[in-house]
Coordinates of C-alpha atoms in Angstrom, one line a residue:
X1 CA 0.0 0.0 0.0
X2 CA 1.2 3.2 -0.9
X3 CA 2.8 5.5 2.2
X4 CA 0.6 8.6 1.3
X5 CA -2.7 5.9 2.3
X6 CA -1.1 5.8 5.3
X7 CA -2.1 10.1 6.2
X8 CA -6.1 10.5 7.0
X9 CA -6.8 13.8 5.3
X10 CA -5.7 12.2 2.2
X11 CA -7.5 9.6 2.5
X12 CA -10.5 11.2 3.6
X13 CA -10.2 13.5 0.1
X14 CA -10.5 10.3 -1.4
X15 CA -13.3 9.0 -0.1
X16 CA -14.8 11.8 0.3
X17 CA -14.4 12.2 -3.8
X18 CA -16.4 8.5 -4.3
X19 CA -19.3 9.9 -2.3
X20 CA -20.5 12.2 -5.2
X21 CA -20.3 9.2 -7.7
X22 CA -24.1 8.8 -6.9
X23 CA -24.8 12.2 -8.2
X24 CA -22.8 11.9 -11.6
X25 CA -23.3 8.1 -12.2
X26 CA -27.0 8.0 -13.5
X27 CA -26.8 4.4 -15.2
X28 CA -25.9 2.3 -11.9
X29 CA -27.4 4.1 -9.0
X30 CA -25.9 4.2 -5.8
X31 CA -22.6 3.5 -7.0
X32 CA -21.1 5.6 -4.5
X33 CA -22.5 4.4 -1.2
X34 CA -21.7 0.3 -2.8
X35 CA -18.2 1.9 -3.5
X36 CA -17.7 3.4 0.2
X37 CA -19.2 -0.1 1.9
X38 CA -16.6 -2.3 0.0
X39 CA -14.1 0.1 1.3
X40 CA -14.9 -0.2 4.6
X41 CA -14.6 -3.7 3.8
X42 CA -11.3 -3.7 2.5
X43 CA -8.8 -3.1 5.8
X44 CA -9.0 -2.0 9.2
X45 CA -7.1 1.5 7.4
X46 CA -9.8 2.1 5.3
X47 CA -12.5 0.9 7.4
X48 CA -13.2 4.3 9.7
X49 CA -13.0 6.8 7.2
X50 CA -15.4 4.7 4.8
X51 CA -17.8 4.5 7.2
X52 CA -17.4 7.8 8.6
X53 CA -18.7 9.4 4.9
X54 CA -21.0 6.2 4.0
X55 CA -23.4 7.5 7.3
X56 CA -22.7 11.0 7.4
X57 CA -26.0 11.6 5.3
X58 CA -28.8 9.4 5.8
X59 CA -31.7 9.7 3.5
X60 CA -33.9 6.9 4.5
X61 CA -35.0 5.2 7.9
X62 CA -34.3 1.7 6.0
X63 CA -30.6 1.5 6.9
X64 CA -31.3 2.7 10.7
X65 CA -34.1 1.0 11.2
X66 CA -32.1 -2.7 10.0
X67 CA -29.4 -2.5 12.7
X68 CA -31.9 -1.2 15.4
X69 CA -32.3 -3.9 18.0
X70 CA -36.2 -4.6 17.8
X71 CA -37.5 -7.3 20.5
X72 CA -39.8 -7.5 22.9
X73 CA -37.4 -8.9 25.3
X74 CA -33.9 -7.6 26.9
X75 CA -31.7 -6.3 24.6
X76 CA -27.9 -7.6 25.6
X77 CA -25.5 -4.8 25.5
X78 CA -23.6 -6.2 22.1
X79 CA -26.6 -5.4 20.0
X80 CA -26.8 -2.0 21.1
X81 CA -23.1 -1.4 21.0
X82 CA -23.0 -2.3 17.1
X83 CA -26.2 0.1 16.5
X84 CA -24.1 2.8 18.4
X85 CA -20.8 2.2 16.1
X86 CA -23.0 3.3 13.2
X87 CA -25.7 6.0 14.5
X88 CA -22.6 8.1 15.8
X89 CA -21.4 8.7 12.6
X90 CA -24.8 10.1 11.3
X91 CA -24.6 13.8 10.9
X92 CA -27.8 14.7 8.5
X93 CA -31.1 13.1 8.8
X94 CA -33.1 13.4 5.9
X95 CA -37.0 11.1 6.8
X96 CA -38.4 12.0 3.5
X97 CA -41.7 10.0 3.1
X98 CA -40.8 8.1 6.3
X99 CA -43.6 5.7 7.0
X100 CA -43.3 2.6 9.6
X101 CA -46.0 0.2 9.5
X102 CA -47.5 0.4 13.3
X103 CA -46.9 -2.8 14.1
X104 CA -43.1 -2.6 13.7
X105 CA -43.7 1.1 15.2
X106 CA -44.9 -0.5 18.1
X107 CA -41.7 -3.2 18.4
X108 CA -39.2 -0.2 18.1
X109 CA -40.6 1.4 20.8
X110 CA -40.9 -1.7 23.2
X111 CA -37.4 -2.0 22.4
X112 CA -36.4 1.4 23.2
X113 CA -37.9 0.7 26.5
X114 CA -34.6 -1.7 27.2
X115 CA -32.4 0.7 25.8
X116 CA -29.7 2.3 28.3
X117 CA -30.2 5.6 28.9
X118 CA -26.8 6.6 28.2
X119 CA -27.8 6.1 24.6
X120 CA -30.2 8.1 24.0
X121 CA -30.7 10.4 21.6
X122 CA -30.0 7.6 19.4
X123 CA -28.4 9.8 17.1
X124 CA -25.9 12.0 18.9
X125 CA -24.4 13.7 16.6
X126 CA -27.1 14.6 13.7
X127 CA -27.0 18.4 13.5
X128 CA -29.6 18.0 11.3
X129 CA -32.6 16.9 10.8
X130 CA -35.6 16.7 7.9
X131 CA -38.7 15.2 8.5
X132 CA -40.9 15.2 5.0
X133 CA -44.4 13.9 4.2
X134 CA -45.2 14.1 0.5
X135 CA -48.3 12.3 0.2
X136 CA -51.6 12.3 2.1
X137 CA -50.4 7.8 2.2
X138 CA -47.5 8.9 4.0
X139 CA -49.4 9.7 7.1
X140 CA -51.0 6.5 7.5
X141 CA -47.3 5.1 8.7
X142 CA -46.1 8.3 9.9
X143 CA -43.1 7.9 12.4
X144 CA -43.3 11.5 13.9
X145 CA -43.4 9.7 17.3
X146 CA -40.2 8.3 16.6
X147 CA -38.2 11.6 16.9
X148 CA -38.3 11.9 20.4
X149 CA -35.8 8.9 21.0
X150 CA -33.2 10.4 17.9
X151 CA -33.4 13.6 18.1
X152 CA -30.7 15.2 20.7
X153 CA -28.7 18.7 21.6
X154 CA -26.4 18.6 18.8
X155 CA -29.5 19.3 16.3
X156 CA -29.1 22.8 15.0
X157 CA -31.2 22.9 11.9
X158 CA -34.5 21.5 11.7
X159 CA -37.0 21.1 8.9
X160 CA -40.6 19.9 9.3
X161 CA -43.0 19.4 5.6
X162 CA -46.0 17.8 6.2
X163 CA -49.3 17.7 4.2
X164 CA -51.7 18.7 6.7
X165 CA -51.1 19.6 10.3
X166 CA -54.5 18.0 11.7
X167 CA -54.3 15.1 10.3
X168 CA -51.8 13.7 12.9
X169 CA -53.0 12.5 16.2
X170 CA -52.6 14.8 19.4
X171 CA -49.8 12.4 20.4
X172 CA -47.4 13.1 17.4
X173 CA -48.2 16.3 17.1
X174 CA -46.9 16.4 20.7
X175 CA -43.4 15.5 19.8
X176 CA -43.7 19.1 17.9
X177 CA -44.2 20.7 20.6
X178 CA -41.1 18.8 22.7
X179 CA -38.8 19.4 20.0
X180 CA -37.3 22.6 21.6
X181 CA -36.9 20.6 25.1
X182 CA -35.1 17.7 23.0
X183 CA -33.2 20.2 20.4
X184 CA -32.1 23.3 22.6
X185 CA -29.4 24.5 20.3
X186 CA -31.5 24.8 16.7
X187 CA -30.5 27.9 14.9
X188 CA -32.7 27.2 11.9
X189 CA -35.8 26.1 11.9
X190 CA -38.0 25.6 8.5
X191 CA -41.9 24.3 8.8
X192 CA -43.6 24.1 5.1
X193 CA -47.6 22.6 4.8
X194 CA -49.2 21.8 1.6
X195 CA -52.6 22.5 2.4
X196 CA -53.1 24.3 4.8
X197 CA -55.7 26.6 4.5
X198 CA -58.4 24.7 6.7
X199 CA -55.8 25.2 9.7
X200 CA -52.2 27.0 9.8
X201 CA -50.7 26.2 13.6
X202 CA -49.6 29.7 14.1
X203 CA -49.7 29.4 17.9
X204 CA -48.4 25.8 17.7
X205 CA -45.4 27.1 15.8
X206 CA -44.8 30.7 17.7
X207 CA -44.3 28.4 21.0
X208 CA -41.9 26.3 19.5
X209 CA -39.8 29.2 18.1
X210 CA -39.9 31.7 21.3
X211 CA -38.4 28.7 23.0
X212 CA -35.5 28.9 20.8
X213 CA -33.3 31.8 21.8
X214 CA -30.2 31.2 19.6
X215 CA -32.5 30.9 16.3
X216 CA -31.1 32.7 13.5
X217 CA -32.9 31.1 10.4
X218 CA -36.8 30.9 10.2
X219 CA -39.1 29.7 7.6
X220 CA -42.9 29.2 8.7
X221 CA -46.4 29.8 8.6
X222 CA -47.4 33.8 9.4
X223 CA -47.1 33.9 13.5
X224 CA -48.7 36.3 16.0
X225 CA -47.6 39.6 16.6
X226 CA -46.3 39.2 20.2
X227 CA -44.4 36.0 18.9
X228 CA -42.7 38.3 15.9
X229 CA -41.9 40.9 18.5
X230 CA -40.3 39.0 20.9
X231 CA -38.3 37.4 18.1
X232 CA -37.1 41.0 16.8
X233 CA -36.3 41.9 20.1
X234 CA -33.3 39.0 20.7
X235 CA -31.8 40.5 17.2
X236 CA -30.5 37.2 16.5
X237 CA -32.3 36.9 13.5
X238 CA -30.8 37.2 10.3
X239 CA -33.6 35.3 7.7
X240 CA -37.4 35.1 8.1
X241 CA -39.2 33.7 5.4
X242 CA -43.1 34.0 5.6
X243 CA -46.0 32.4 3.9
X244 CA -49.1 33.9 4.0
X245 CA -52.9 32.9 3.7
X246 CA -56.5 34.5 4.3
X247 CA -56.9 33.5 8.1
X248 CA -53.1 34.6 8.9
X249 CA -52.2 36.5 11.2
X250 CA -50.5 40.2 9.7
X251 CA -47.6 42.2 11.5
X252 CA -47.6 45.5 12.0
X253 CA -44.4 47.5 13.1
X254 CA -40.9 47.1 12.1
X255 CA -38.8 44.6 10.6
X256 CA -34.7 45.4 12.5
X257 CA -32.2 45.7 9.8
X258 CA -30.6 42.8 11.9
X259 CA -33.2 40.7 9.5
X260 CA -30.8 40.9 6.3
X261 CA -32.9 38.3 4.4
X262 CA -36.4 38.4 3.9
X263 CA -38.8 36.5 1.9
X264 CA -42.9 36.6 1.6
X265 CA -45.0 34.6 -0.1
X266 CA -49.3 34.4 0.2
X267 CA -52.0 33.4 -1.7
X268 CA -52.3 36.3 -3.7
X269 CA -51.6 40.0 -4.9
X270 CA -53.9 41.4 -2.2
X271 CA -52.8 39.7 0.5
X272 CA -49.0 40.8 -0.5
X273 CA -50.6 44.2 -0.2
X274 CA -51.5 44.0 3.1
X275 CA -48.7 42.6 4.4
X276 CA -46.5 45.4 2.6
X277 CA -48.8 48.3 3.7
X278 CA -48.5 47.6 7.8
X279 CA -44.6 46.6 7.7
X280 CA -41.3 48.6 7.0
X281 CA -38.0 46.5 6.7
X282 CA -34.5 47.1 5.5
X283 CA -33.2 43.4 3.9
X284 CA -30.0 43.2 2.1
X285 CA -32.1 40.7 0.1
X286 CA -35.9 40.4 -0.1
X287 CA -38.0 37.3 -2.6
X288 CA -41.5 38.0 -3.0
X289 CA -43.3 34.8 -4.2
X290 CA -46.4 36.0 -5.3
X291 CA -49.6 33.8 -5.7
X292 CA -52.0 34.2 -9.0
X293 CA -55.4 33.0 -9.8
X294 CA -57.2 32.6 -13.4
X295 CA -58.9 35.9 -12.4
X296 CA -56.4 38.1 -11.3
X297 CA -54.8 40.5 -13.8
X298 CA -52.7 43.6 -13.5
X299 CA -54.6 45.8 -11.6
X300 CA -54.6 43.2 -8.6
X301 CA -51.1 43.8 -8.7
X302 CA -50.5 47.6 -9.2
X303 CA -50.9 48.4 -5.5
X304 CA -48.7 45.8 -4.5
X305 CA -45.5 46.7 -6.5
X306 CA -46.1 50.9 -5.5
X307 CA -45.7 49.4 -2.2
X308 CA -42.3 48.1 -2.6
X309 CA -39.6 51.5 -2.4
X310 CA -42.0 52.7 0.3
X311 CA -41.6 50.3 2.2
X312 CA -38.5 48.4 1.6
X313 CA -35.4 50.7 2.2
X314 CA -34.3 51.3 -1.5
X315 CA -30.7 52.1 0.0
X316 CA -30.1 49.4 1.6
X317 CA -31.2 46.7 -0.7
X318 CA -28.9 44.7 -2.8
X319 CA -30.9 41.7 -4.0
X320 CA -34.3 41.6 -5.3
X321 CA -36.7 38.0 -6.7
X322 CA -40.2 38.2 -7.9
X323 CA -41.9 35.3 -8.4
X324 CA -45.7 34.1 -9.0
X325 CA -46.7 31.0 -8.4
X326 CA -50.0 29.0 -8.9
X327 CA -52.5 30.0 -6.0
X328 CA -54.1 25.9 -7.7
X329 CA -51.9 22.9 -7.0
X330 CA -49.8 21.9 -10.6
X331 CA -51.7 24.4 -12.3
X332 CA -49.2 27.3 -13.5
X333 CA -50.2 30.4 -14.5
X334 CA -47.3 32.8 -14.8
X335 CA -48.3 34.1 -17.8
X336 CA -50.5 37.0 -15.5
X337 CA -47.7 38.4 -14.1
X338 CA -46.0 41.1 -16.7
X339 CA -42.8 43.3 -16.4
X340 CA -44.4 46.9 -17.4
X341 CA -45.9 49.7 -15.6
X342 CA -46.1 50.5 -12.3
X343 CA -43.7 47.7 -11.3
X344 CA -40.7 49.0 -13.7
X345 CA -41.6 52.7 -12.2
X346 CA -40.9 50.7 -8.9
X347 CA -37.4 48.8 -9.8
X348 CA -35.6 52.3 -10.7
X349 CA -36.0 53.5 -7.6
X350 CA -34.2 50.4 -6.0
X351 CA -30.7 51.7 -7.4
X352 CA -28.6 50.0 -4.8
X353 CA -29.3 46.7 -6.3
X354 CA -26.7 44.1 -7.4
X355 CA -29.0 41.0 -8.1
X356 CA -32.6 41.5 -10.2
X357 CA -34.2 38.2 -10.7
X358 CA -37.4 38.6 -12.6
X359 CA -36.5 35.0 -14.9
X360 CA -40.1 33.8 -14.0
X361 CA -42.0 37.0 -15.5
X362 CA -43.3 37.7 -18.9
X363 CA -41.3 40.3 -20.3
X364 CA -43.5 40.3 -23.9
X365 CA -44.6 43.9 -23.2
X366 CA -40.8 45.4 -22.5
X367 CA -39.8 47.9 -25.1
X368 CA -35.8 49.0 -26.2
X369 CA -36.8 51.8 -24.1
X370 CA -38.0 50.6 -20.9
X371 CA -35.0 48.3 -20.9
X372 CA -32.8 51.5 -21.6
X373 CA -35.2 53.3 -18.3
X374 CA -34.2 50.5 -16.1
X375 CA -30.9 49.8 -16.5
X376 CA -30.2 53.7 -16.5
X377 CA -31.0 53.9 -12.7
X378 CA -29.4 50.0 -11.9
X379 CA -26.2 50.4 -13.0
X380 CA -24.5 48.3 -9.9
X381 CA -26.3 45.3 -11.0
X382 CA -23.9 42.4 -11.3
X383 CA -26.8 39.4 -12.1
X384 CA -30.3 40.2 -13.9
X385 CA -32.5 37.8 -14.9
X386 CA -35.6 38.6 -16.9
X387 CA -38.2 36.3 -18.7
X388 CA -36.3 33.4 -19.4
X389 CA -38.0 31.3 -17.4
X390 CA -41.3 31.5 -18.3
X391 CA -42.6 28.1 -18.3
X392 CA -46.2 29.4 -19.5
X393 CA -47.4 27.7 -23.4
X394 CA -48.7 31.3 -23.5
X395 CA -45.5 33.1 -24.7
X396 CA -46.7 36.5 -26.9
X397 CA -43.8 38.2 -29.5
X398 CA -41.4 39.7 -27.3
X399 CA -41.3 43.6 -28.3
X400 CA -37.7 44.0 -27.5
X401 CA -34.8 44.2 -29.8
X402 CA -31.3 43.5 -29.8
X403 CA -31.0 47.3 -28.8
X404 CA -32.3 46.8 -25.3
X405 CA -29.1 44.0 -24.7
X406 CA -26.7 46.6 -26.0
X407 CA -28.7 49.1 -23.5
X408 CA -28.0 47.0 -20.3
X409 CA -24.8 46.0 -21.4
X410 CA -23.8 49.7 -22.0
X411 CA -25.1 51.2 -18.7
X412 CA -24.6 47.8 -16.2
X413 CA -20.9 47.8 -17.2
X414 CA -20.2 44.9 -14.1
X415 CA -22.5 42.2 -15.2
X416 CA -21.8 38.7 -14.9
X417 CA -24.9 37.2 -15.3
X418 CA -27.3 38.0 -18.0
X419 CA -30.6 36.5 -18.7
X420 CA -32.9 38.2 -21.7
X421 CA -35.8 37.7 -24.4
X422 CA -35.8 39.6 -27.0
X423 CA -36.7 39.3 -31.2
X424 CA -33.4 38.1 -32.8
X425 CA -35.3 39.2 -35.8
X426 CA -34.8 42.6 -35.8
X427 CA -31.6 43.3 -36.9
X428 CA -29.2 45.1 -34.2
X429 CA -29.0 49.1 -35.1
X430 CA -25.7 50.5 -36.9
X431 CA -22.9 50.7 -35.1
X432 CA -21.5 54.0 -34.1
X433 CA -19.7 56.1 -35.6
X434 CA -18.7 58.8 -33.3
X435 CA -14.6 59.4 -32.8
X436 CA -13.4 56.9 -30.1
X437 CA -15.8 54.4 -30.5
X438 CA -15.8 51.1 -31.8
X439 CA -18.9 49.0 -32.3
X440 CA -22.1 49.5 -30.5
X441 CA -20.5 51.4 -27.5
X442 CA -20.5 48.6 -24.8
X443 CA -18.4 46.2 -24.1
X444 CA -18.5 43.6 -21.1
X445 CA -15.4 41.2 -20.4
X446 CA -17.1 39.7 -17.7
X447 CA -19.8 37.7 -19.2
X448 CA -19.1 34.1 -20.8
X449 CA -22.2 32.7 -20.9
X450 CA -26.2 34.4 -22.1
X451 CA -29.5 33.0 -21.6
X452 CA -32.0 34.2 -24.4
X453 CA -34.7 31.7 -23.7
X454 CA -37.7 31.2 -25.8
X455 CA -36.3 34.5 -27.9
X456 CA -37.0 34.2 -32.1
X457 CA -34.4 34.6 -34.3
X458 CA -34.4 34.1 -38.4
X459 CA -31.9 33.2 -40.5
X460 CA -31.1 36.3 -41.8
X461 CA -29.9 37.8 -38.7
X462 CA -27.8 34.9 -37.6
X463 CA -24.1 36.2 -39.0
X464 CA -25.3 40.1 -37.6
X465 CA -26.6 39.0 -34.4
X466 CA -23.0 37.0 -33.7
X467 CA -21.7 39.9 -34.9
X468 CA -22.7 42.3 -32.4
X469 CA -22.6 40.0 -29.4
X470 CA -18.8 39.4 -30.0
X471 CA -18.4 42.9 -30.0
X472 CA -20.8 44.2 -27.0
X473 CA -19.7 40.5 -25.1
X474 CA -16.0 39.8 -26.6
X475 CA -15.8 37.3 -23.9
X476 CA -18.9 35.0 -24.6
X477 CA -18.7 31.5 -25.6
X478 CA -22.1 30.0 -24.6
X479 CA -25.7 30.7 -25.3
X480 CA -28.3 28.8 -23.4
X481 CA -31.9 28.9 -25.2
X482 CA -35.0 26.7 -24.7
X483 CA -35.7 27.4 -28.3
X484 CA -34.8 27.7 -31.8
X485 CA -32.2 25.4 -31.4
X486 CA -30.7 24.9 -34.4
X487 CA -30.5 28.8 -35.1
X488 CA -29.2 29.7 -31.6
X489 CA -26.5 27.0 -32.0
X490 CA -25.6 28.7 -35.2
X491 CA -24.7 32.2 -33.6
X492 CA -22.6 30.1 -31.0
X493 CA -20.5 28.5 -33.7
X494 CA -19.7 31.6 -35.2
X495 CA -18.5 33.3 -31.7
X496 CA -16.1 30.3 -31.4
X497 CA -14.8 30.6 -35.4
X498 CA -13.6 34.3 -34.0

């Protein structure tokens, strides 16, 4: 064996290297973890370090649950001593759909009954921990009551998705509300339902979280004001993520600047609105996911985005996400949510901003001009994504030209990541002429790569098109479209030839 086996960090690198085989290696899955078992297989050398990465991330109960003890008599100390050797090394629990049939439910627990109190938690050393439901099945065999016994102080990050809050029993439910007695030390804390407009457990959750006093990271349900108050007042937190419904609770006051990251989301424009128009905050970063029925059109929305630079600090603000989303389960309907008037009037006056993602909005309706508007006042923008991402079958002629990408690229001179649609098939405008200029007046060095998206182009503008981007982008070798293919592909050819 070669000497340099013989130093752990090296062969941790290793190792460490063969556990991403599962995420490149599509035709034999699980590659990786097969890899890392054979390894610890191989030598006494090899063997700690293998299984040290092997159990470091757990996604399934099945592996645990096969070297738990499960009996309904005494459990002899060897049994539990070979469970132990394993659960230490577990770092990250991840109990996506985690059902246990009740009768084996029922076995574990009469086991853990015999198990010596010095071992539990079970797992003392997960940091953290991710308890998912997907599917109303999956709470037939829920094993919520389980994570009282893994569960322990080293937790610091805790995530909880379930499909409906009521539909566990008052016992499971009860392990919730014990999770800051068994977790102490959580500093993020994320709990997501996916229906839950007959009940949202805003009280449920604002105990759990006041009981948490070195919590830094929060995403959850809308919680009373008294809660959000006493939160603010620690100033530990630094991101609070909201989702808001009908029945939910609104807060009125002050967000601390402490709060760098913040992120709301509700059921539609109006209810954005009256979140925005009882709250001031001053994020670094702020996401507004905004939810959209077949009804609503722009007007629903024009109150909403005048709400923004009056109450968002426009200074202080360096990143900036809107995003609709279906209000309906699997049924989008982005194509109701435009970039124009009165939400352009609103961007300008954020002119702090380094990151504009608006890749999941229509930009049809955007003119040369209105491009020229907007990137006139954002000129410190580094990333700006606009309409590529439009998923919507619903996709009208976009009215832009080529002239709006030299517009961005001529007044956001520090770009490095560049999403637009625009009509390849207008041809770009004449280069200038004026004394010291060459080309189209911009050119950015930083950008290498351009997402156009579903933007036309005809074949007659192919050679002029390539043209202009290697003089405006003299630096870009890759174009990523979701259309056109063939014609796209054609412009990128021509870059490389120069």
């Amino acid at each position: 064996m070669h000497h340099c086996l013989y130093i752990s960090e090296v062969l941790g690198l290793i190792f460490e290297s063969v556990r991403y085989w599962d995420d490149q290696c599509q035709r034999e899955p699980q590659v990786g973890k097969k890899t890392l078992a054979s390894l610890a297989r191989t030598c006494h050398l090899f063997s700690p370090p293998a299984l040290d990465i092997l159990w470091h991330d757990l996604y399934s109960f099945d592996p645990l649950l096969k070297i738990l003890p499960v009996a309904t008599y005494c459990v002899d100390d060897t049994q539990w001593l070979t469970f132990r050797k394993y659960a230490k090394r577990i770092k990250t629990l991840h109990g996506r759909e985690a059902r246990v049939p009740v009768r084996f439910k029922q076995e574990i627990v009469s086991s853990l009954q015999h198990c010596p109190k010095t071992y539990l938690p079970l797992l003392p050393n997960v940091t953290e921990l991710e308890w998912s439901e997907h599917s109303l099945s999956a709470i037939e065999d829920s094993g919520i009551s389980l994570l009282r016994y893994f569960a322990g102080p080293a937790v610091t990050t805790v995530t909880i998705s379930l499909v409906r809050w009521l539909a566990h029993s008052s016992a499971e439910l009860a392990v919730f509300a014990d999770l800051p007695r068994l977790c102490p030390n959580v500093t993020s804390f994320t709990v997501i339902l996916s229906f839950s407009w007959d009940y949202e457990p805003s009280r449920e959750v604002g105990r759990m979280v006041t009981q948490w006093p070195k919590l830094r990271k929060l995403q959850t349900c809308a919680i009373t004001q008294p809660v959000m108050d006493q939160l603010f007042t620690r100033r530990a937190l630094d991101t609070l993520s909201i989702d808001y419904h009908r029945s939910s609770p609104i807060y009125n006051g002050r967000i601390p600047d402490t709060v760098r990251k913040l992120s709301l989301g509700a059921d539609s424009p109006s209810l954005c609105t009256r979140f925005l128009e009882t709250v001031y905050a001053s994020p670094t970063r702020f996401r507004l996911l905004i939810g959209m029925n077949e009804g609503q059109e722009e007007p629903d929305t024009e109150e909403m985005f005048h709400l923004l630079p009056r109450r968002l600090d426009t200074s202080r603000l360096l990143s900036l996400t809107i995003r609709p989303r279906s209000s309906i389960i699997g049924i989008p309907l982005w194509h109701t949510l435009r970039l124009r008037e009165p939400l352009i009037s609103a961007l300008v006056e954020f002119t702090a901003l380094r990151e504009l993602d608006l890749d999941l909005l229509c930009t049809a309706q955007m003119s040369d001009a209105d491009y020229a508007r907007m990137a006139g006042s954002l000129i410190h923008l580094r990333s700006l994504k606009l309409g590529t991402a439009n998923p919507s079958i619903m996709r009208p002629w976009p009215a832009a030209s080529i002239g709006a990408v030299i517009s961005v690229l001529t007044y956001c001179k520090h770009l490095e990541t560049f999403h637009i649609v625009f009509d390849g098939s207008i041809p770009p405008p004449a280069p200038l002429g004026e004394p010291g200029c060459q080309g189209w007046g911009a050119s950015n060095r930083c950008l290498t790569k351009l997402r156009v998206g579903y933007s036309p182009i005809g074949d007659a503008t192919i050679n002029v098109i390539a043209s202009c981007f290697k003089s405006v982008m003299p630096c870009l070798v890759e174009i990523e479209r979701r259309d056109r293919e063939q014609e796209w592909r054609a412009v990128q050819n021509i870059l490389g030839s120069y």
